[in-house]
Each structure stands twice: as C-alpha cells, then as structure tokens.
Coordinates of C-alpha atoms and ligand atoms in Angstrom, one line a residue:
Chain A
M29 CA 63.6 107.6 71.5
S30 CA 61.7 104.8 69.8
F31 CA 65.0 103.2 68.8
L32 CA 65.7 102.7 72.5
A33 CA 62.4 100.9 73.1
E34 CA 63.1 98.7 70.1
N35 CA 66.5 97.8 71.5
L36 CA 65.4 97.6 75.1
P37 CA 66.1 93.8 75.5
L38 CA 69.6 94.3 74.1
I39 CA 70.3 97.2 76.5
V40 CA 68.9 95.4 79.5
D41 CA 71.0 92.3 78.8
G42 CA 74.1 94.4 78.3
F43 CA 73.5 96.4 81.4
I44 CA 72.9 93.3 83.5
L45 CA 76.1 91.7 82.3
T46 CA 78.1 94.9 83.1
I47 CA 76.5 94.9 86.5
E48 CA 77.4 91.3 87.1
V49 CA 81.0 91.6 86.0
T50 CA 81.6 94.7 88.1
L51 CA 80.0 93.2 91.3
F52 CA 81.7 90.0 90.9
G53 CA 85.0 91.8 90.2
I54 CA 84.8 94.1 93.2
F55 CA 83.7 91.4 95.7
A56 CA 85.9 88.5 94.5
G57 CA 88.7 91.1 94.2
L58 CA 88.1 92.1 97.9
G59 CA 88.2 88.5 99.1
L60 CA 91.3 87.6 97.1
G61 CA 93.0 91.0 97.7
T62 CA 92.6 90.4 101.5
I63 CA 94.1 87.0 101.3
L64 CA 97.0 88.4 99.1
A65 CA 97.6 91.3 101.7
I66 CA 97.7 88.9 104.5
G67 CA 100.0 86.6 102.5
D68 CA 102.3 89.5 101.6
I69 CA 102.6 90.6 105.3
Y70 CA 102.8 87.1 106.8
G71 CA 103.7 84.6 104.1
G72 CA 107.5 85.0 104.2
K73 CA 109.9 85.8 101.3
I74 CA 108.8 83.2 98.8
V75 CA 105.1 83.8 99.1
S76 CA 105.5 87.6 99.1
T77 CA 107.8 87.5 95.9
F78 CA 105.1 85.5 94.2
I79 CA 102.5 87.9 95.2
R80 CA 104.6 90.8 94.0
F81 CA 104.9 89.2 90.5
Y82 CA 101.2 88.7 90.5
V83 CA 100.4 92.3 91.4
E84 CA 103.0 93.7 88.9
F85 CA 101.6 91.6 86.1
F86 CA 98.0 92.8 86.7
R87 CA 98.8 96.4 87.3
G88 CA 101.5 96.6 84.7
S89 CA 99.7 95.6 81.6
P90 CA 96.4 96.8 80.0
I91 CA 93.4 94.9 80.9
I92 CA 92.6 94.3 77.3
V93 CA 95.9 92.4 77.0
Q94 CA 95.1 90.4 80.0
L95 CA 91.7 89.5 78.5
F96 CA 93.3 88.5 75.2
I97 CA 95.8 86.3 77.1
S98 CA 93.0 84.6 79.0
V99 CA 90.9 83.9 76.0
Y100 CA 93.6 83.1 73.3
V101 CA 97.0 82.3 75.0
I102 CA 96.1 80.2 77.9
P103 CA 93.6 78.0 76.1
A104 CA 96.2 77.4 73.4
M105 CA 98.9 76.6 75.9
F106 CA 96.7 74.1 77.8
Q107 CA 94.7 72.8 74.8
T108 CA 91.3 73.8 76.2
L109 CA 88.6 76.3 75.5
I110 CA 87.6 79.0 77.9
D111 CA 84.3 80.6 77.7
P112 CA 85.1 84.3 77.1
I113 CA 82.5 85.3 79.6
I114 CA 84.1 83.2 82.3
A115 CA 87.5 84.5 81.3
G116 CA 86.1 88.0 81.5
F117 CA 84.7 87.6 85.0
L118 CA 88.0 86.0 86.2
V119 CA 90.2 88.6 84.7
F120 CA 88.3 91.4 86.3
A121 CA 88.4 89.7 89.7
L122 CA 92.1 88.9 89.5
N123 CA 92.9 92.4 88.2
S124 CA 90.9 94.2 90.9
A125 CA 92.5 91.9 93.6
A126 CA 95.9 93.2 92.5
Y127 CA 94.9 96.8 93.1
Q128 CA 92.8 96.0 96.2
K129 CA 95.7 94.0 97.8
G130 CA 97.7 97.3 97.8
Y131 CA 95.1 99.3 99.5
I132 CA 94.3 96.6 102.1
K133 CA 97.9 96.0 102.9
G134 CA 98.4 99.7 103.4
A135 CA 95.4 99.9 105.7
M136 CA 96.5 96.8 107.7
Q137 CA 100.0 98.2 108.2
A138 CA 98.5 101.4 109.3
V139 CA 96.8 99.7 112.2
F140 CA 99.1 96.8 112.5
E141 CA 101.9 97.2 115.1
D142 CA 100.3 98.2 118.3
Q143 CA 97.0 96.4 117.7
M144 CA 98.8 93.1 117.1
Q145 CA 100.7 93.5 120.4
A146 CA 97.5 94.3 122.1
G147 CA 95.7 91.3 120.6
L148 CA 98.6 89.0 121.6
S149 CA 98.7 90.4 125.1
V150 CA 95.2 89.3 125.9
G151 CA 95.9 85.7 124.7
M152 CA 94.6 85.8 121.1
S153 CA 96.6 84.2 118.4
K154 CA 98.0 86.1 115.4
P155 CA 95.2 84.8 113.1
Q156 CA 92.5 85.7 115.7
T157 CA 94.0 89.1 116.1
I158 CA 94.0 89.6 112.3
V159 CA 90.3 88.5 112.1
Y160 CA 88.9 90.3 115.1
V161 CA 91.1 93.4 115.4
I162 CA 93.2 94.2 112.3
L163 CA 90.7 93.5 109.5
P164 CA 87.7 95.2 111.0
Q165 CA 89.8 98.4 111.2
A166 CA 91.6 98.0 107.9
L167 CA 88.5 97.3 106.0
R168 CA 86.7 100.4 107.3
I169 CA 89.7 102.5 106.4
V170 CA 89.8 101.0 102.9
I171 CA 86.2 101.7 101.9
P172 CA 86.8 105.1 100.2
A173 CA 89.7 103.6 98.1
W174 CA 87.4 100.6 97.4
S175 CA 84.8 103.0 96.0
N176 CA 87.4 104.5 93.7
E177 CA 88.5 101.1 92.6
F178 CA 84.9 100.2 91.8
C179 CA 84.6 103.3 89.6
S180 CA 87.6 102.5 87.5
L181 CA 86.8 98.8 87.4
T182 CA 83.4 99.5 86.0
K183 CA 84.7 101.7 83.3
S184 CA 87.3 99.3 82.2
T185 CA 84.8 96.6 81.7
A186 CA 84.0 98.2 78.4
A187 CA 87.0 96.3 77.1
L188 CA 84.9 93.2 77.2
S189 CA 83.1 94.3 74.1
I190 CA 86.3 93.7 72.1
L191 CA 86.0 90.0 73.0
G192 CA 82.5 90.0 71.6
I193 CA 80.9 89.9 75.0
R194 CA 77.6 91.6 75.1
D195 CA 78.2 94.1 77.8
L196 CA 76.7 97.6 77.9
T197 CA 79.2 99.1 75.5
S198 CA 78.9 96.4 73.0
A199 CA 75.1 96.6 73.1
F200 CA 75.2 100.3 72.2
Q201 CA 77.9 99.6 69.6
S202 CA 75.5 97.4 67.6
I203 CA 72.6 99.9 68.3
A204 CA 74.6 102.8 67.0
I205 CA 75.5 101.0 63.9
R206 CA 72.1 99.6 63.1
S207 CA 70.0 102.7 64.0
F208 CA 72.4 105.4 62.7
R209 CA 71.5 107.4 65.9
V210 CA 75.2 107.5 66.9
L211 CA 74.9 110.6 69.1
E212 CA 71.9 109.5 71.1
A213 CA 73.1 105.9 71.5
W214 CA 76.5 106.9 73.0
I215 CA 75.1 109.6 75.2
M216 CA 72.6 107.0 76.5
C217 CA 75.4 104.5 77.0
A218 CA 77.4 107.0 79.0
I219 CA 74.4 107.9 81.2
L220 CA 73.7 104.3 82.1
Y221 CA 77.4 103.9 83.2
L222 CA 77.0 107.1 85.2
I223 CA 73.9 105.9 86.9
W224 CA 75.4 102.6 87.8
I225 CA 78.5 104.1 89.2
T226 CA 76.5 106.8 91.0
I227 CA 74.3 104.2 92.7
M228 CA 77.2 102.1 93.9
T229 CA 79.3 105.0 95.0
K230 CA 76.3 106.2 97.0
I231 CA 76.0 102.8 98.6
F232 CA 79.7 102.7 99.5
D233 CA 79.2 106.2 101.1
I234 CA 76.3 104.9 103.1
V235 CA 78.2 101.8 104.3
Y236 CA 81.2 103.9 105.2
E237 CA 79.0 106.3 107.3
K238 CA 77.1 103.4 108.8
K239 CA 80.2 101.5 109.8
K240 CA 82.2 104.5 110.8
I241 CA 83.6 104.4 114.3
P242 CA 85.0 107.5 116.1
G243 CA 88.7 107.5 115.8
I244 CA 89.1 105.2 112.8
E245 CA 87.5 107.2 110.0
I246 CA 90.2 108.3 107.6
S247 CA 89.8 111.2 105.1
V248 CA 91.1 110.2 101.7
Chain B
M1 CA 105.5 82.2 152.3
A2 CA 103.1 82.7 149.4
E3 CA 103.5 80.8 146.2
I4 CA 105.8 82.1 143.4
V5 CA 103.6 83.4 140.6
M6 CA 106.2 84.5 138.1
E7 CA 110.0 83.9 137.8
C8 CA 112.7 84.3 135.4
K9 CA 116.2 82.9 135.4
N10 CA 119.2 84.3 133.6
L11 CA 117.2 86.1 131.1
W12 CA 118.9 87.7 128.0
K13 CA 117.6 89.9 125.2
T14 CA 119.8 91.8 122.8
Y15 CA 119.0 94.1 119.8
G16 CA 122.2 94.1 117.9
K17 CA 124.8 95.7 120.2
I18 CA 122.2 96.9 122.6
I19 CA 121.7 94.5 125.6
A20 CA 118.2 95.3 126.9
V21 CA 118.0 92.4 129.3
K22 CA 121.4 91.1 130.7
D23 CA 121.2 87.9 132.7
V24 CA 118.2 89.0 134.7
S25 CA 116.8 86.8 137.4
F26 CA 113.7 87.7 139.3
Q27 CA 110.7 86.3 141.1
I28 CA 107.4 87.6 142.4
R29 CA 105.0 85.9 144.8
E30 CA 101.3 85.8 145.1
G31 CA 99.9 89.1 146.2
E32 CA 103.2 91.0 145.9
I33 CA 103.6 94.3 144.3
K34 CA 107.0 95.1 142.8
L35 CA 107.9 98.3 141.1
V36 CA 110.6 98.6 138.5
F37 CA 112.2 102.0 137.9
G38 CA 115.3 103.3 136.1
P39 CA 116.5 105.5 133.3
S40 CA 114.7 105.5 130.0
G41 CA 116.2 103.2 127.4
S42 CA 117.6 100.9 130.1
G43 CA 115.4 97.9 128.9
K44 CA 112.5 98.0 131.4
S45 CA 109.9 97.6 128.7
T46 CA 111.9 94.8 127.0
F47 CA 112.1 93.0 130.4
L48 CA 108.4 93.2 130.9
R49 CA 107.6 92.1 127.3
C50 CA 109.9 89.1 127.7
L51 CA 108.2 88.1 131.0
A52 CA 104.9 88.1 129.0
M53 CA 106.5 86.4 126.1
L54 CA 105.4 89.3 123.8
T55 CA 109.1 89.5 123.0
I56 CA 110.9 86.1 122.9
P57 CA 114.0 86.2 125.0
D58 CA 117.3 85.1 123.5
K59 CA 118.4 83.0 126.5
G60 CA 117.1 82.1 129.9
D61 CA 113.8 80.8 131.3
V62 CA 110.5 82.4 132.2
Y63 CA 108.1 80.6 134.5
L64 CA 104.4 81.2 135.2
R65 CA 103.7 79.2 138.3
D66 CA 104.9 75.8 137.4
Q67 CA 104.9 76.2 133.7
C68 CA 108.1 77.1 131.8
L69 CA 107.1 79.5 129.1
T70 CA 110.4 79.4 127.3
K71 CA 110.1 75.7 126.3
P72 CA 109.4 75.4 122.6
S73 CA 106.3 73.2 123.0
V74 CA 104.4 75.8 125.1
D75 CA 101.2 77.3 123.7
L76 CA 102.1 80.9 124.2
N77 CA 98.6 82.2 123.4
K78 CA 97.2 80.1 126.2
A79 CA 99.9 81.3 128.6
R80 CA 99.5 85.0 127.7
A81 CA 95.8 84.6 128.5
K82 CA 96.9 84.1 132.1
I83 CA 99.0 87.2 132.2
G84 CA 97.5 90.7 132.1
F85 CA 99.5 93.4 130.3
V86 CA 99.0 97.2 130.4
F87 CA 100.9 99.2 127.8
Q88 CA 102.5 102.6 128.2
H89 CA 100.7 103.9 125.1
I90 CA 97.4 102.1 126.2
W91 CA 96.7 100.4 122.8
L92 CA 93.0 99.7 123.2
F93 CA 91.3 98.1 120.3
R94 CA 90.2 101.2 118.4
H95 CA 87.2 99.8 116.7
L96 CA 85.6 98.4 119.9
T97 CA 83.8 100.1 122.8
A98 CA 85.1 99.9 126.3
L99 CA 82.9 96.9 126.8
G100 CA 84.1 95.4 123.5
N101 CA 87.7 95.8 124.5
V102 CA 87.2 94.0 127.8
E103 CA 84.9 91.4 126.3
L104 CA 86.9 90.3 123.3
S105 CA 89.4 87.9 125.0
L106 CA 86.6 86.5 127.3
R107 CA 84.7 85.5 124.2
R108 CA 87.5 84.5 121.8
V109 CA 90.1 83.1 124.1
L110 CA 88.2 81.8 127.2
K111 CA 85.2 81.0 124.9
M112 CA 82.7 82.3 127.4
P113 CA 79.1 82.4 126.4
K114 CA 77.9 85.9 125.4
D115 CA 76.0 86.8 128.6
E116 CA 78.6 85.5 130.9
A117 CA 81.3 87.4 129.1
R118 CA 79.3 90.6 129.2
E119 CA 78.7 90.2 132.9
K120 CA 82.3 89.6 133.6
A121 CA 83.4 92.5 131.4
M122 CA 81.0 94.9 133.2
E123 CA 82.3 93.7 136.5
A124 CA 85.9 94.6 135.4
L125 CA 84.7 98.0 134.2
R126 CA 83.0 98.6 137.5
L127 CA 86.2 97.9 139.2
V128 CA 88.0 100.6 137.3
K129 CA 84.9 102.9 137.6
M130 CA 84.2 103.0 133.9
E131 CA 80.9 101.2 133.7
D132 CA 79.2 104.3 132.6
W133 CA 81.5 104.4 129.6
A134 CA 80.9 100.9 128.5
K135 CA 79.3 102.0 125.2
H136 CA 82.0 104.6 124.3
Y137 CA 84.8 104.1 121.8
P138 CA 88.4 104.8 122.8
A139 CA 88.5 108.0 120.7
Q140 CA 85.6 109.4 122.9
M141 CA 87.5 109.0 126.1
S142 CA 90.3 110.8 127.9
G143 CA 93.7 109.2 128.2
G144 CA 93.1 108.4 131.8
Q145 CA 89.8 106.8 131.1
Q146 CA 91.3 104.8 128.2
Q147 CA 94.1 103.5 130.5
R148 CA 91.5 102.5 133.1
V149 CA 89.8 100.5 130.4
G150 CA 93.2 99.1 129.4
I151 CA 93.5 97.9 133.0
A152 CA 90.0 96.4 133.0
R153 CA 91.0 94.5 129.8
A154 CA 94.1 93.1 131.6
L155 CA 92.3 92.0 134.7
A156 CA 89.0 90.7 133.3
R157 CA 90.5 87.2 132.7
N158 CA 91.5 86.9 136.3
P159 CA 95.2 86.6 135.3
N160 CA 97.8 85.3 137.7
I161 CA 99.7 88.5 137.4
I162 CA 99.3 91.9 135.8
L163 CA 102.4 93.6 134.2
L164 CA 102.1 97.3 133.8
D165 CA 104.6 99.3 131.7
E166 CA 104.6 102.9 132.8
P167 CA 100.8 103.0 132.8
T168 CA 100.7 106.8 133.5
S169 CA 103.7 108.2 131.8
A170 CA 101.9 108.9 128.5
L171 CA 99.0 110.8 130.2
D172 CA 98.7 114.5 130.9
P173 CA 99.7 115.1 134.6
E174 CA 96.2 116.0 135.7
L175 CA 95.0 112.5 134.5
T176 CA 97.6 110.3 136.2
G177 CA 95.7 110.6 139.5
E178 CA 92.7 108.6 138.4
V179 CA 94.8 105.8 137.1
I180 CA 96.9 105.7 140.2
D181 CA 93.6 105.5 142.2
T182 CA 92.6 102.5 140.2
L183 CA 96.0 100.9 140.8
R184 CA 95.6 101.5 144.5
D185 CA 92.3 99.7 144.4
L186 CA 93.9 96.7 142.7
A187 CA 96.6 96.8 145.3
R188 CA 94.1 96.7 148.1
M189 CA 92.4 93.7 146.4
G190 CA 95.7 91.7 146.7
T191 CA 96.5 91.7 142.9
T192 CA 99.9 90.5 142.1
M193 CA 101.5 93.3 140.0
L194 CA 104.8 94.1 138.5
I195 CA 104.8 97.9 137.6
V196 CA 107.3 100.0 135.8
S197 CA 106.7 103.4 137.2
H198 CA 108.3 106.6 138.4
E199 CA 105.3 107.7 140.5
M200 CA 107.4 107.7 143.7
P201 CA 104.7 108.6 146.3
F202 CA 102.6 105.7 144.9
A203 CA 105.6 103.4 145.0
R204 CA 106.3 104.2 148.6
E205 CA 102.7 103.6 149.4
V206 CA 102.0 100.2 147.7
A207 CA 105.3 98.6 146.7
D208 CA 106.6 95.5 148.6
E209 CA 109.8 95.8 146.8
M210 CA 111.5 98.3 144.4
I211 CA 113.8 97.3 141.7
F212 CA 116.3 99.7 140.2
Y213 CA 117.0 98.7 136.7
D214 CA 119.8 100.1 134.7
E215 CA 121.7 99.1 131.5
G216 CA 119.7 95.9 131.1
A217 CA 120.2 94.7 134.6
I218 CA 118.7 94.7 138.1
V219 CA 121.2 97.0 139.9
E220 CA 119.6 97.0 143.4
T221 CA 116.4 95.8 145.1
G222 CA 114.9 96.6 148.4
P223 CA 111.9 98.0 150.2
P224 CA 110.9 101.6 149.2
E225 CA 112.2 103.0 152.4
L226 CA 115.7 101.9 151.4
F227 CA 115.6 103.9 148.2
F228 CA 114.0 106.9 149.8
T229 CA 116.6 107.0 152.5
N230 CA 119.8 105.4 151.6
P231 CA 120.2 103.3 148.4
E232 CA 123.5 101.4 148.4
S233 CA 124.5 101.8 144.8
E234 CA 125.8 105.1 143.4
R235 CA 123.7 104.9 140.3
A236 CA 120.5 104.4 142.3
K237 CA 121.4 107.2 144.6
K238 CA 121.9 109.6 141.7
F239 CA 118.7 108.5 140.0
M240 CA 116.7 108.8 143.2
A241 CA 118.0 112.3 143.8
R242 CA 117.1 113.4 140.3
L243 CA 113.6 111.9 140.6
I244 CA 112.9 113.4 144.0
K245 CA 114.0 116.9 142.7
K246 CA 111.9 116.5 139.7
T247 CA 108.8 115.5 141.8
K248 CA 109.3 118.4 144.1
R249 CA 109.4 120.8 141.1
E250 CA 106.1 119.4 139.9
Ligands
ADP14 N1 112.1 96.1 118.9 C1 113.3 96.7 119.0 N2 114.2 96.7 118.1 C2 115.4 97.3 118.3 N3 115.8 97.9 119.4 C3 114.9 97.8 120.5 C4 113.7 97.3 120.3 N4 113.0 97.4 121.5 C5 113.8 98.1 122.3 N5 115.0 98.3 121.7 C6 116.2 99.0 122.3 O1 116.4 98.4 123.5 C7 116.8 99.4 124.5 C8 115.8 99.2 125.7 O2 114.5 99.7 125.3 P1 113.3 99.6 126.3 O3 113.1 98.2 126.8 O4 112.2 100.3 125.6 O5 113.8 100.6 127.5 P2 113.0 101.3 128.6 O6 111.6 100.7 128.6 O7 113.8 101.2 129.8 O8 113.0 102.8 128.2 C9 116.7 100.7 123.8 O9 117.9 101.1 123.5 C10 115.9 100.5 122.6 O10 116.2 101.3 121.6
MG15 MG1 109.7 101.7 128.4

C-alpha cells in the first residue's frame, strides 16, 4: 500500500475537488432548481417554454458533451477563455438544477392546490404562501429524490477528468499509469467514491428523519 | 339596525356553460348569522369563494363594510385578512402544528411580534377547546379537531365576518357534534357568520335567516321557521322535505 502513501497529496487534492464539485452542484442546483420550478408554475407561457428548453438540453445530452461545449464552444463563440474548473462547477450546477426542477415542481404540485387556497384565505400573498407553506412541504417531500440525485451527480463528476481537471478519477488514472498497480488503484478509487456517497446519503437520511412531520412523509 | 358587514350586488360567476353565481345580491349585518343551503353543485361554494375573493367574480361588486373589493386597485390580500374562511375539506397547513396554523397569518400578515402572536393564537385555540392540542400536527388529530383548528385559524385575526363552507360535511357523523358546539359558541359571542350547511337543527337554533340557493341563484330567504313550516317556493319545499326525511333516518 506504499504507493498510496506516496501519492497521498494527489489523492487528497482529487478527493477534495470531487467533494467540492458535488456539494456545489447539489446545493446550487437546489437553489436554481427551486427558482426554475416556481418560474415554470407561475412564470406564464414564455418563461415556462424557456425553462422547458433549458431542462431538455441538460437532461437530453451527455454531461461530457455539456462540459466540452462549456470549455470549447462557448469560449470560441464569445472570444474569451473559461477556466475549465469554473466551467465544470457551473455545468454540474446547471445540469443538476434541470433534474431537481422536475422533482421540486412535482412536489410543489402535489401540495399545491388546497394549500395555496388556505394561504390566500388567511390574507397571505401568493409569494408568501409559496415561501411559508408550499416550499416547506415540497422540500421535505423531495429529500429522498434529492439524495438519489446526489448519488448520480457524484458519479458523473468523473467526466471532469477528461477535461484534464484533477478530480478523484483523474488522480487515480495517473497513479494507475505511473505505479502499474492498476487493480489496487481503481479499487481504491471506487471505495473512496463509495465512502463519500455513503456519508452524504446518510446525512440526507438523517435530515429527512429530523425534518419529518407526521402526515407529510412520502415513501419513495 | 346594525351596520352592514358584507354585501354583494348583482354578482356573476360562470364556468363555461355552468352558471354558478347568477346575478346574486346579498347583505349581512353585524352579528347576524345567515345559513345557505341547497342542492350540491348549485354554486354555494363558488358564491362563498367569490365573497372572499378567493375566486374573482365575472361581474358585480362585493363590499366589505365600506370597501369595494371588486375594484381593480384593491389589495386583495389585505382584504382577505379581514375575512375568515373555513373550508369544507379543512385544508390546514399540513407542516404546521395547531398553534403554527393559527399563528402564521398573525405573524406574516398582521406582523405581530412573536409573543403577542402566540398569545393571540392560544386564545383562539382555547375558544375552540383545542389548547391542549397546540403542539400536534394535523395528521395527529381527528377530523373534528382539525376543523376546530380551522375555525380558530379563521377567527384569530378578529375578522369582520367568517364564511364557512359546509364545515361539517366532510366529517364522520360522530364528529360533527363537536364542531357544531364550537359554532354555537361563536354564535353566542355574536360572531357574524355566513354558513353553508345542511345541519337543520343547528340552523333552526342559531340562524337569523336561511337562504335557499339553487342553480346559481338565491331562490328564497326567510327565518328558519318559514322553511320548517311552509316555504313558498316549490323547489325549497321539495328540498326541505327530502332533508327532513334524511335527518330523521339518521
Ligand atoms: N374551478 C372550477 N372550474 C370549473 N367548474 C367549476 C369550478 N368550481 C365549481 N365549478 C362548477 O360550478 C358548479 C357549482 O359548484 P360549487 O360552487 O362547488 O357548488 P356547491 O358548493 O353548491 O356544491 C358545479 O357544476 C361545479 O362543477
Ligand atoms: Mg360546495
């Protein structure tokens, strides 16, 4: 296992980058996904058509293609350079938002009709009712789906290595090549992904249990 | 005579071919209790929702005291804060406790400080005898208890009037009694109420006026005694006969 100790800094750096991208992707995706869900429900035809295109694009093409577009096509179109790391963070947030929008919208619609009427009936405005009544329920319902989304998001970040970004996969790629310990390297890599996903899934479970309210837990 | 609290003039609301509210005019004065009854699908709920501006009427005007709610410039949220509404299917906020349900609008609409809102909400819960259930969530209560919290939520803001849309009809028969008792308490306190209900003994006891509503229109109005003895219109006569038969069977 000495090859691991030798390459520890590389592994740690790669692991940290993967952790950062996944956390940024899932949380920025949640914020943006929530805004997209509200926009889709309330924004009228034009906004919701625009949102539909956005979602179709991000769900309908491989993330690796989205990464290439962000790193090669967009900079060429606008005559600028984009740091691949920044592009990577953004693509994962935007991509995750497209998926999360669907879950959040579904959850909002599930609690929507009667709860909106009730909110209006006590004198709250529509935005107030969304913030104080609809979202607190919808976000609770969405936690299990959110946990799944985190899992697949984390796995797809391996695509970053193709852009030359030093994530966990890319770290082990170079270790495998240099040390000739292909088997151990990739097993170790898989274990680290597994550990990260297990930790976060556990945290989501705990949050779900802690935030659970009788009557609005949803089995998924 | 007491002041007019709520009034509508020549109100209309249609859904495609269905006319749910057809040129309805109505008024209710401070402290009065009026009871609307009539066949299902005749537009009673729509009428109530239009009065509360939860559904915007097509034509006609709604007044809350001196304020015309159907003018485009009106802040409807502010206006609704002065109207209590109780739903047939209760519709409590499912993620909030009984206390939270009552408190929410006091905090977010009336902008009361936390302590004051809590005190006021507890007072409303005491009125409906649900203070011991303050910390419970809707899913942990029976239908009757939920509806009493729904009533507390409607009255906590000291609204000018409370509109109740069949507050007991979604409940199991053995649970309607406790809700009726609560309404009786409100009646005793002089609360102005417009109630859609088919609880005839209760109507006879508390209503100042009964309104027979059919096919989107007010067909006949009068004191309860009129309807129980000799309604004028054929339709009201038939409907009352059926209701009384049904009540007896139960
Ligand atoms: N939001 C709506 N959209 C379409 N039709 C509606 C809507 N609300 C009520 N209606 C129709 O209007 C009529 C009156 O309904 P409602 O006011 O609920 O009657 P009631 O409360 O007397 O049973 C019914 O035919 C109903 O189907
Ligand atoms: Mg109805």
